[in-house]
Amino acid sequence: MPTSLQAALLGVVQGLTEFLPVSSSAHLIFARLFFGFDGDKFGLAFDVACHVGTLLAVLIYFRTELGRLVAALPRLFDLTDPEARLIWLLAIGTLPAVVVGVLFKHQIEDELRTPAIAASMLAAGGLLFFVAEAAGSKTRVESSLTFGEAALIGCAQALALVPGVSRSGATITAALFIGLRRAEAARFIFLLAIPAILGAAASEAPKLLKAGLGDTASLFLIGIVASAIVGYAAVKYFIRYLGNHSLAVFAWYRLALAAAVAIWLFRA
């Protein structure tokens, strides 16, 4: 397969799975495992480049909401203002991932980015989807979130630094457990993903620039564009889907994929 097509395929995988609750990092690991893609050309720096594409997608999709949040900055300490309060909720929800990322970044990158761990986390997360759907009341709106609950959702997002957990999957599960409506949960966790993805890209910027200045620059660009286009469609239609559907289909998919990877690894 030509490397340009490999880059496009990985970009599509990233764009689709970043916002669906199936773990983009796990799918990128599995894609390299199944298809034998070049680990030098398509390593962690390329993954981060694809994350830049999905960051662009979510920024464009939520441009109106983000504009209101920016306009609310002068009213930041007026907690009766809905936008100002949302800024605080997002800031509090972002902190756990920042702390975990700073303290355990190298351990996560060096020790946890394996197919076996990714498959295990996929299966565990899939089972939790069923529990969250059964336990959550799904009646609360975003404005009812407390700062403590935002921190709880943030802790779920921090767990998603482990491949296979899934940022959207972990945070939606936490949001359902505390009773948020599905569509409201999706909107909040996608807004929460913006600083997390931005922080991940910034932390890897030196590696990204170094890798992107060589002969792989065109591959990085292909990955970014593909992930941005597919990511925009994924976030748009997933929010609509989640308004009227449960997470069951994603739970079964995660369990099936985890089983397929386990069989692959056992036979390898």
PDB file of C-alpha atoms in Angstrom:
ATOM      1  CA  MET A   1       0.000   0.000   0.000  1.00  0.00           C
ATOM      2  CA  PRO A   2       1.490   3.411  -0.935  1.00  0.00           C
ATOM      3  CA  THR A   3       2.526   5.454   2.107  1.00  0.00           C
ATOM      4  CA  SER A   4       0.218   8.304   1.066  1.00  0.00           C
ATOM      5  CA  LEU A   5      -2.742   5.901   1.162  1.00  0.00           C
ATOM      6  CA  GLN A   6      -1.561   4.579   4.528  1.00  0.00           C
ATOM      7  CA  ALA A   7      -1.485   8.157   5.860  1.00  0.00           C
ATOM      8  CA  ALA A   8      -4.995   8.814   4.538  1.00  0.00           C
ATOM      9  CA  LEU A   9      -6.306   5.565   6.022  1.00  0.00           C
ATOM     10  CA  LEU A  10      -4.836   6.327   9.446  1.00  0.00           C
ATOM     11  CA  GLY A  11      -6.249   9.850   9.244  1.00  0.00           C
ATOM     12  CA  VAL A  12      -9.700   8.448   8.521  1.00  0.00           C
ATOM     13  CA  VAL A  13      -9.348   5.996  11.417  1.00  0.00           C
ATOM     14  CA  GLN A  14      -8.328   8.826  13.757  1.00  0.00           C
ATOM     15  CA  GLY A  15     -11.086  11.167  12.602  1.00  0.00           C
ATOM     16  CA  LEU A  16     -13.760   8.516  12.961  1.00  0.00           C
ATOM     17  CA  THR A  17     -12.664   7.020  16.267  1.00  0.00           C
ATOM     18  CA  GLU A  18     -11.568  10.159  18.143  1.00  0.00           C
ATOM     19  CA  PHE A  19     -15.180  11.170  18.732  1.00  0.00           C
ATOM     20  CA  LEU A  20     -16.862   7.779  18.708  1.00  0.00           C
ATOM     21  CA  PRO A  21     -16.477   5.933  22.043  1.00  0.00           C
ATOM     22  CA  VAL A  22     -14.175   3.250  20.640  1.00  0.00           C
ATOM     23  CA  SER A  23     -10.665   4.679  21.305  1.00  0.00           C
ATOM     24  CA  SER A  24      -8.704   6.296  18.500  1.00  0.00           C
ATOM     25  CA  SER A  25      -5.347   5.381  20.051  1.00  0.00           C
ATOM     26  CA  ALA A  26      -6.330   1.694  20.168  1.00  0.00           C
ATOM     27  CA  HIS A  27      -7.440   1.741  16.534  1.00  0.00           C
ATOM     28  CA  LEU A  28      -4.211   3.379  15.397  1.00  0.00           C
ATOM     29  CA  ILE A  29      -2.239   0.714  17.299  1.00  0.00           C
ATOM     30  CA  PHE A  30      -4.367  -2.058  15.768  1.00  0.00           C
ATOM     31  CA  ALA A  31      -4.072  -0.591  12.262  1.00  0.00           C
ATOM     32  CA  ARG A  32      -0.295  -0.758  12.504  1.00  0.00           C
ATOM     33  CA  LEU A  33      -0.534  -4.282  13.944  1.00  0.00           C
ATOM     34  CA  PHE A  34      -2.893  -5.672  11.297  1.00  0.00           C
ATOM     35  CA  PHE A  35      -1.468  -3.918   8.232  1.00  0.00           C
ATOM     36  CA  GLY A  36       2.183  -3.706   9.224  1.00  0.00           C
ATOM     37  CA  PHE A  37       2.500   0.036   8.647  1.00  0.00           C
ATOM     38  CA  ASP A  38       5.936   1.617   9.027  1.00  0.00           C
ATOM     39  CA  GLY A  39       6.368   2.508  12.709  1.00  0.00           C
ATOM     40  CA  ASP A  40       9.013   5.129  11.899  1.00  0.00           C
ATOM     41  CA  LYS A  41       6.807   7.066   9.504  1.00  0.00           C
ATOM     42  CA  PHE A  42       3.576   6.461  11.407  1.00  0.00           C
ATOM     43  CA  GLY A  43       4.634   6.593  15.042  1.00  0.00           C
ATOM     44  CA  LEU A  44       3.501   8.772  17.933  1.00  0.00           C
ATOM     45  CA  ALA A  45       4.311  12.036  16.110  1.00  0.00           C
ATOM     46  CA  PHE A  46       1.989  11.032  13.272  1.00  0.00           C
ATOM     47  CA  ASP A  47      -0.744  10.164  15.784  1.00  0.00           C
ATOM     48  CA  VAL A  48      -0.407  13.641  17.279  1.00  0.00           C
ATOM     49  CA  ALA A  49      -0.614  15.182  13.799  1.00  0.00           C
ATOM     50  CA  CYS A  50      -3.897  13.335  13.244  1.00  0.00           C
ATOM     51  CA  HIS A  51      -5.098  14.677  16.602  1.00  0.00           C
ATOM     52  CA  VAL A  52      -4.466  18.170  15.246  1.00  0.00           C
ATOM     53  CA  GLY A  53      -6.887  17.322  12.454  1.00  0.00           C
ATOM     54  CA  THR A  54      -9.601  16.252  14.867  1.00  0.00           C
ATOM     55  CA  LEU A  55      -8.917  19.363  16.957  1.00  0.00           C
ATOM     56  CA  LEU A  56      -9.630  21.487  13.891  1.00  0.00           C
ATOM     57  CA  ALA A  57     -12.831  19.510  13.323  1.00  0.00           C
ATOM     58  CA  VAL A  58     -14.206  20.094  16.809  1.00  0.00           C
ATOM     59  CA  LEU A  59     -13.162  23.772  16.781  1.00  0.00           C
ATOM     60  CA  ILE A  60     -15.079  24.313  13.545  1.00  0.00           C
ATOM     61  CA  TYR A  61     -18.124  22.356  14.715  1.00  0.00           C
ATOM     62  CA  PHE A  62     -18.372  24.209  18.035  1.00  0.00           C
ATOM     63  CA  ARG A  63     -17.317  27.609  16.668  1.00  0.00           C
ATOM     64  CA  THR A  64     -20.540  29.293  17.823  1.00  0.00           C
ATOM     65  CA  GLU A  65     -20.304  27.898  21.361  1.00  0.00           C
ATOM     66  CA  LEU A  66     -16.610  28.763  21.546  1.00  0.00           C
ATOM     67  CA  GLY A  67     -17.366  32.304  20.405  1.00  0.00           C
ATOM     68  CA  ARG A  68     -19.840  32.675  23.277  1.00  0.00           C
ATOM     69  CA  LEU A  69     -17.279  31.318  25.746  1.00  0.00           C
ATOM     70  CA  VAL A  70     -14.654  33.794  24.556  1.00  0.00           C
ATOM     71  CA  ALA A  71     -17.182  36.626  24.821  1.00  0.00           C
ATOM     72  CA  ALA A  72     -17.920  35.523  28.400  1.00  0.00           C
ATOM     73  CA  LEU A  73     -14.292  35.867  29.579  1.00  0.00           C
ATOM     74  CA  PRO A  74     -14.827  39.419  30.952  1.00  0.00           C
ATOM     75  CA  ARG A  75     -17.653  37.953  33.083  1.00  0.00           C
ATOM     76  CA  LEU A  76     -15.539  35.014  34.237  1.00  0.00           C
ATOM     77  CA  PHE A  77     -16.160  35.527  37.960  1.00  0.00           C
ATOM     78  CA  ASP A  78     -19.909  35.936  37.591  1.00  0.00           C
ATOM     79  CA  LEU A  79     -20.998  32.351  38.256  1.00  0.00           C
ATOM     80  CA  THR A  80     -24.626  33.258  37.546  1.00  0.00           C
ATOM     81  CA  ASP A  81     -23.626  33.672  33.908  1.00  0.00           C
ATOM     82  CA  PRO A  82     -24.117  30.298  32.114  1.00  0.00           C
ATOM     83  CA  GLU A  83     -21.147  30.697  29.766  1.00  0.00           C
ATOM     84  CA  ALA A  84     -18.811  31.871  32.535  1.00  0.00           C
ATOM     85  CA  ARG A  85     -19.844  28.921  34.682  1.00  0.00           C
ATOM     86  CA  LEU A  86     -19.287  26.555  31.751  1.00  0.00           C
ATOM     87  CA  ILE A  87     -15.743  27.895  31.384  1.00  0.00           C
ATOM     88  CA  TRP A  88     -15.056  26.969  35.017  1.00  0.00           C
ATOM     89  CA  LEU A  89     -16.610  23.522  34.559  1.00  0.00           C
ATOM     90  CA  LEU A  90     -14.399  22.877  31.528  1.00  0.00           C
ATOM     91  CA  ALA A  91     -11.300  24.176  33.322  1.00  0.00           C
ATOM     92  CA  ILE A  92     -11.933  21.957  36.348  1.00  0.00           C
ATOM     93  CA  GLY A  93     -12.679  18.987  34.097  1.00  0.00           C
ATOM     94  CA  THR A  94      -9.394  19.502  32.251  1.00  0.00           C
ATOM     95  CA  LEU A  95      -7.139  19.511  35.335  1.00  0.00           C
ATOM     96  CA  PRO A  96      -7.029  15.744  36.033  1.00  0.00           C
ATOM     97  CA  ALA A  97      -5.780  14.932  32.519  1.00  0.00           C
ATOM     98  CA  VAL A  98      -3.129  17.653  32.810  1.00  0.00           C
ATOM     99  CA  VAL A  99      -1.865  16.257  36.117  1.00  0.00           C
ATOM    100  CA  VAL A 100      -1.837  12.639  34.943  1.00  0.00           C
ATOM    101  CA  GLY A 101      -0.280  13.605  31.625  1.00  0.00           C
ATOM    102  CA  VAL A 102       2.549  15.526  33.272  1.00  0.00           C
ATOM    103  CA  LEU A 103       3.276  12.893  35.922  1.00  0.00           C
ATOM    104  CA  PHE A 104       2.907   9.723  33.859  1.00  0.00           C
ATOM    105  CA  LYS A 105       3.459  10.788  30.246  1.00  0.00           C
ATOM    106  CA  HIS A 106       6.545   8.649  29.648  1.00  0.00           C
ATOM    107  CA  GLN A 107       5.153   5.575  31.406  1.00  0.00           C
ATOM    108  CA  ILE A 108       1.985   5.752  29.306  1.00  0.00           C
ATOM    109  CA  GLU A 109       3.892   6.202  26.038  1.00  0.00           C
ATOM    110  CA  ASP A 110       6.593   3.609  26.758  1.00  0.00           C
ATOM    111  CA  GLU A 111       4.683   0.901  28.611  1.00  0.00           C
ATOM    112  CA  LEU A 112       0.957   1.104  27.851  1.00  0.00           C
ATOM    113  CA  ARG A 113       0.783   1.576  24.077  1.00  0.00           C
ATOM    114  CA  THR A 114       0.481  -2.155  23.375  1.00  0.00           C
ATOM    115  CA  PRO A 115      -2.224  -4.143  21.554  1.00  0.00           C
ATOM    116  CA  ALA A 116      -2.881  -6.327  24.608  1.00  0.00           C
ATOM    117  CA  ILE A 117      -3.541  -3.388  26.931  1.00  0.00           C
ATOM    118  CA  ALA A 118      -5.632  -1.587  24.309  1.00  0.00           C
ATOM    119  CA  ALA A 119      -7.785  -4.691  23.765  1.00  0.00           C
ATOM    120  CA  SER A 120      -8.256  -5.203  27.521  1.00  0.00           C
ATOM    121  CA  MET A 121      -9.375  -1.604  27.995  1.00  0.00           C
ATOM    122  CA  LEU A 122     -11.741  -1.846  25.041  1.00  0.00           C
ATOM    123  CA  ALA A 123     -13.469  -4.838  26.602  1.00  0.00           C
ATOM    124  CA  ALA A 124     -13.665  -3.289  30.070  1.00  0.00           C
ATOM    125  CA  GLY A 125     -15.060  -0.045  28.672  1.00  0.00           C
ATOM    126  CA  GLY A 126     -17.640  -1.892  26.616  1.00  0.00           C
ATOM    127  CA  LEU A 127     -18.967  -3.656  29.710  1.00  0.00           C
ATOM    128  CA  LEU A 128     -19.121  -0.330  31.567  1.00  0.00           C
ATOM    129  CA  PHE A 129     -21.299   1.118  28.800  1.00  0.00           C
ATOM    130  CA  PHE A 130     -24.013  -1.399  29.626  1.00  0.00           C
ATOM    131  CA  VAL A 131     -23.782  -0.580  33.339  1.00  0.00           C
ATOM    132  CA  ALA A 132     -23.892   3.192  32.763  1.00  0.00           C
ATOM    133  CA  GLU A 133     -26.899   2.924  30.464  1.00  0.00           C
ATOM    134  CA  ALA A 134     -28.772   0.889  33.077  1.00  0.00           C
ATOM    135  CA  ALA A 135     -27.749   2.977  36.097  1.00  0.00           C
ATOM    136  CA  GLY A 136     -27.999   6.537  34.763  1.00  0.00           C
ATOM    137  CA  SER A 137     -31.265   8.462  34.982  1.00  0.00           C
ATOM    138  CA  LYS A 138     -30.471  10.444  31.783  1.00  0.00           C
ATOM    139  CA  THR A 139     -32.677  13.330  32.926  1.00  0.00           C
ATOM    140  CA  ARG A 140     -30.228  16.078  33.900  1.00  0.00           C
ATOM    141  CA  VAL A 141     -29.136  19.008  31.741  1.00  0.00           C
ATOM    142  CA  GLU A 142     -25.610  20.374  31.399  1.00  0.00           C
ATOM    143  CA  SER A 143     -26.371  23.469  33.509  1.00  0.00           C
ATOM    144  CA  SER A 144     -27.060  21.223  36.533  1.00  0.00           C
ATOM    145  CA  LEU A 145     -23.468  19.956  36.633  1.00  0.00           C
ATOM    146  CA  THR A 146     -21.578  20.757  39.819  1.00  0.00           C
ATOM    147  CA  PHE A 147     -17.873  21.520  39.955  1.00  0.00           C
ATOM    148  CA  GLY A 148     -17.286  18.203  41.721  1.00  0.00           C
ATOM    149  CA  GLU A 149     -19.079  16.326  38.952  1.00  0.00           C
ATOM    150  CA  ALA A 150     -17.019  18.164  36.338  1.00  0.00           C
ATOM    151  CA  ALA A 151     -13.892  16.974  38.181  1.00  0.00           C
ATOM    152  CA  LEU A 152     -15.260  13.421  38.142  1.00  0.00           C
ATOM    153  CA  ILE A 153     -15.773  13.565  34.383  1.00  0.00           C
ATOM    154  CA  GLY A 154     -12.274  15.031  34.147  1.00  0.00           C
ATOM    155  CA  CYS A 155     -10.868  12.029  36.031  1.00  0.00           C
ATOM    156  CA  ALA A 156     -12.566   9.769  33.489  1.00  0.00           C
ATOM    157  CA  GLN A 157     -10.902  11.768  30.730  1.00  0.00           C
ATOM    158  CA  ALA A 158      -7.529  11.313  32.454  1.00  0.00           C
ATOM    159  CA  LEU A 159      -8.031   7.544  32.415  1.00  0.00           C
ATOM    160  CA  ALA A 160      -8.444   7.784  28.654  1.00  0.00           C
ATOM    161  CA  LEU A 161      -4.725   8.501  28.329  1.00  0.00           C
ATOM    162  CA  VAL A 162      -4.453   4.701  28.501  1.00  0.00           C
ATOM    163  CA  PRO A 163      -4.967   3.307  24.972  1.00  0.00           C
ATOM    164  CA  GLY A 164      -8.263   1.488  24.578  1.00  0.00           C
ATOM    165  CA  VAL A 165     -10.163   3.458  27.219  1.00  0.00           C
ATOM    166  CA  SER A 166     -11.425   6.164  24.802  1.00  0.00           C
ATOM    167  CA  ARG A 167     -11.764   9.785  25.805  1.00  0.00           C
ATOM    168  CA  SER A 168     -15.339  10.116  24.612  1.00  0.00           C
ATOM    169  CA  GLY A 169     -16.256   6.667  25.941  1.00  0.00           C
ATOM    170  CA  ALA A 170     -14.889   7.277  29.436  1.00  0.00           C
ATOM    171  CA  THR A 171     -16.352  10.760  29.786  1.00  0.00           C
ATOM    172  CA  ILE A 172     -19.772   9.814  28.403  1.00  0.00           C
ATOM    173  CA  THR A 173     -19.850   6.846  30.779  1.00  0.00           C
ATOM    174  CA  ALA A 174     -19.118   9.137  33.734  1.00  0.00           C
ATOM    175  CA  ALA A 175     -21.700  11.662  32.524  1.00  0.00           C
ATOM    176  CA  LEU A 176     -24.365   8.965  32.210  1.00  0.00           C
ATOM    177  CA  PHE A 177     -23.575   7.649  35.690  1.00  0.00           C
ATOM    178  CA  ILE A 178     -24.333  11.073  37.165  1.00  0.00           C
ATOM    179  CA  GLY A 179     -27.598  11.275  35.217  1.00  0.00           C
ATOM    180  CA  LEU A 180     -26.902  13.599  32.274  1.00  0.00           C
ATOM    181  CA  ARG A 181     -28.971  13.273  29.136  1.00  0.00           C
ATOM    182  CA  ARG A 182     -27.020  11.615  26.331  1.00  0.00           C
ATOM    183  CA  ALA A 183     -27.005  14.592  23.962  1.00  0.00           C
ATOM    184  CA  GLU A 184     -26.063  17.016  26.754  1.00  0.00           C
ATOM    185  CA  ALA A 185     -23.316  14.662  27.874  1.00  0.00           C
ATOM    186  CA  ALA A 186     -21.938  14.480  24.324  1.00  0.00           C
ATOM    187  CA  ARG A 187     -21.858  18.261  23.944  1.00  0.00           C
ATOM    188  CA  PHE A 188     -20.043  18.774  27.254  1.00  0.00           C
ATOM    189  CA  ILE A 189     -17.462  16.048  26.720  1.00  0.00           C
ATOM    190  CA  PHE A 190     -16.643  17.250  23.199  1.00  0.00           C
ATOM    191  CA  LEU A 191     -16.074  20.773  24.498  1.00  0.00           C
ATOM    192  CA  LEU A 192     -13.960  19.209  27.261  1.00  0.00           C
ATOM    193  CA  ALA A 193     -11.909  17.392  24.625  1.00  0.00           C
ATOM    194  CA  ILE A 194     -10.709  20.649  23.052  1.00  0.00           C
ATOM    195  CA  PRO A 195      -8.183  21.660  25.754  1.00  0.00           C
ATOM    196  CA  ALA A 196      -7.143  18.005  26.179  1.00  0.00           C
ATOM    197  CA  ILE A 197      -6.365  17.526  22.486  1.00  0.00           C
ATOM    198  CA  LEU A 198      -4.724  20.951  22.318  1.00  0.00           C
ATOM    199  CA  GLY A 199      -2.546  20.094  25.322  1.00  0.00           C
ATOM    200  CA  ALA A 200      -1.522  16.744  23.828  1.00  0.00           C
ATOM    201  CA  ALA A 201      -0.572  18.394  20.552  1.00  0.00           C
ATOM    202  CA  ALA A 202       1.377  21.133  22.338  1.00  0.00           C
ATOM    203  CA  SER A 203       3.318  18.659  24.480  1.00  0.00           C
ATOM    204  CA  GLU A 204       4.392  16.743  21.384  1.00  0.00           C
ATOM    205  CA  ALA A 205       4.969  19.847  19.234  1.00  0.00           C
ATOM    206  CA  PRO A 206       8.791  19.533  19.200  1.00  0.00           C
ATOM    207  CA  LYS A 207       8.599  15.918  18.000  1.00  0.00           C
ATOM    208  CA  LEU A 208       5.867  16.830  15.556  1.00  0.00           C
ATOM    209  CA  LEU A 209       7.838  19.699  14.033  1.00  0.00           C
ATOM    210  CA  LYS A 210      11.022  17.651  13.836  1.00  0.00           C
ATOM    211  CA  ALA A 211       9.254  14.775  12.123  1.00  0.00           C
ATOM    212  CA  GLY A 212       7.175  17.027   9.917  1.00  0.00           C
ATOM    213  CA  LEU A 213      10.117  18.954   8.507  1.00  0.00           C
ATOM    214  CA  GLY A 214      11.563  15.895   6.779  1.00  0.00           C
ATOM    215  CA  ASP A 215      10.345  13.808   3.888  1.00  0.00           C
ATOM    216  CA  THR A 216       7.269  12.762   5.881  1.00  0.00           C
ATOM    217  CA  ALA A 217       5.769  16.284   5.890  1.00  0.00           C
ATOM    218  CA  SER A 218       3.339  15.418   3.076  1.00  0.00           C
ATOM    219  CA  LEU A 219       2.196  12.300   4.943  1.00  0.00           C
ATOM    220  CA  PHE A 220       1.501  14.375   8.053  1.00  0.00           C
ATOM    221  CA  LEU A 221      -0.525  16.839   5.979  1.00  0.00           C
ATOM    222  CA  ILE A 222      -2.565  14.018   4.431  1.00  0.00           C
ATOM    223  CA  GLY A 223      -3.261  12.585   7.886  1.00  0.00           C
ATOM    224  CA  ILE A 224      -4.317  15.982   9.266  1.00  0.00           C
ATOM    225  CA  VAL A 225      -6.693  16.735   6.383  1.00  0.00           C
ATOM    226  CA  ALA A 226      -8.257  13.264   6.401  1.00  0.00           C
ATOM    227  CA  SER A 227      -8.780  13.257  10.169  1.00  0.00           C
ATOM    228  CA  ALA A 228     -10.254  16.782  10.093  1.00  0.00           C
ATOM    229  CA  ILE A 229     -12.821  15.998   7.398  1.00  0.00           C
ATOM    230  CA  VAL A 230     -13.894  12.660   8.847  1.00  0.00           C
ATOM    231  CA  GLY A 231     -13.742  13.996  12.416  1.00  0.00           C
ATOM    232  CA  TYR A 232     -16.166  16.815  11.610  1.00  0.00           C
ATOM    233  CA  ALA A 233     -18.691  14.354  10.204  1.00  0.00           C
ATOM    234  CA  ALA A 234     -18.194  12.004  13.162  1.00  0.00           C
ATOM    235  CA  VAL A 235     -18.840  14.612  15.865  1.00  0.00           C
ATOM    236  CA  LYS A 236     -21.821  16.029  13.955  1.00  0.00           C
ATOM    237  CA  TYR A 237     -23.624  12.750  13.489  1.00  0.00           C
ATOM    238  CA  PHE A 238     -22.608  11.143  16.781  1.00  0.00           C
ATOM    239  CA  ILE A 239     -24.266  13.921  18.786  1.00  0.00           C
ATOM    240  CA  ARG A 240     -27.438  13.424  16.737  1.00  0.00           C
ATOM    241  CA  TYR A 241     -27.247   9.659  17.114  1.00  0.00           C
ATOM    242  CA  LEU A 242     -26.683   9.746  20.847  1.00  0.00           C
ATOM    243  CA  GLY A 243     -29.759  11.871  21.413  1.00  0.00           C
ATOM    244  CA  ASN A 244     -32.021   8.905  20.630  1.00  0.00           C
ATOM    245  CA  HIS A 245     -29.833   5.806  20.902  1.00  0.00           C
ATOM    246  CA  SER A 246     -27.940   3.961  23.612  1.00  0.00           C
ATOM    247  CA  LEU A 247     -24.249   3.072  23.652  1.00  0.00           C
ATOM    248  CA  ALA A 248     -25.054  -0.621  23.153  1.00  0.00           C
ATOM    249  CA  VAL A 249     -23.854  -0.815  19.548  1.00  0.00           C
ATOM    250  CA  PHE A 250     -20.484   0.656  20.558  1.00  0.00           C
ATOM    251  CA  ALA A 251     -20.263  -1.685  23.538  1.00  0.00           C
ATOM    252  CA  TRP A 252     -20.766  -4.742  21.337  1.00  0.00           C
ATOM    253  CA  TYR A 253     -18.286  -3.392  18.798  1.00  0.00           C
ATOM    254  CA  ARG A 254     -15.641  -2.884  21.479  1.00  0.00           C
ATOM    255  CA  LEU A 255     -16.138  -6.412  22.819  1.00  0.00           C
ATOM    256  CA  ALA A 256     -15.981  -7.920  19.331  1.00  0.00           C
ATOM    257  CA  LEU A 257     -12.836  -5.988  18.393  1.00  0.00           C
ATOM    258  CA  ALA A 258     -11.154  -6.877  21.690  1.00  0.00           C
ATOM    259  CA  ALA A 259     -11.923 -10.556  21.066  1.00  0.00           C
ATOM    260  CA  ALA A 260     -10.548 -10.353  17.514  1.00  0.00           C
ATOM    261  CA  VAL A 261      -7.326  -8.754  18.732  1.00  0.00           C
ATOM    262  CA  ALA A 262      -6.971 -11.357  21.485  1.00  0.00           C
ATOM    263  CA  ILE A 263      -7.321 -14.175  18.913  1.00  0.00           C
ATOM    264  CA  TRP A 264      -4.808 -12.425  16.621  1.00  0.00           C
ATOM    265  CA  LEU A 265      -2.273 -12.059  19.441  1.00  0.00           C
ATOM    266  CA  PHE A 266      -2.809 -15.638  20.618  1.00  0.00           C
ATOM    267  CA  ARG A 267      -2.199 -17.028  17.118  1.00  0.00           C
ATOM    268  CA  ALA A 268       0.768 -14.740  16.361  1.00  0.00           C
TER     269      ALA A 268
END
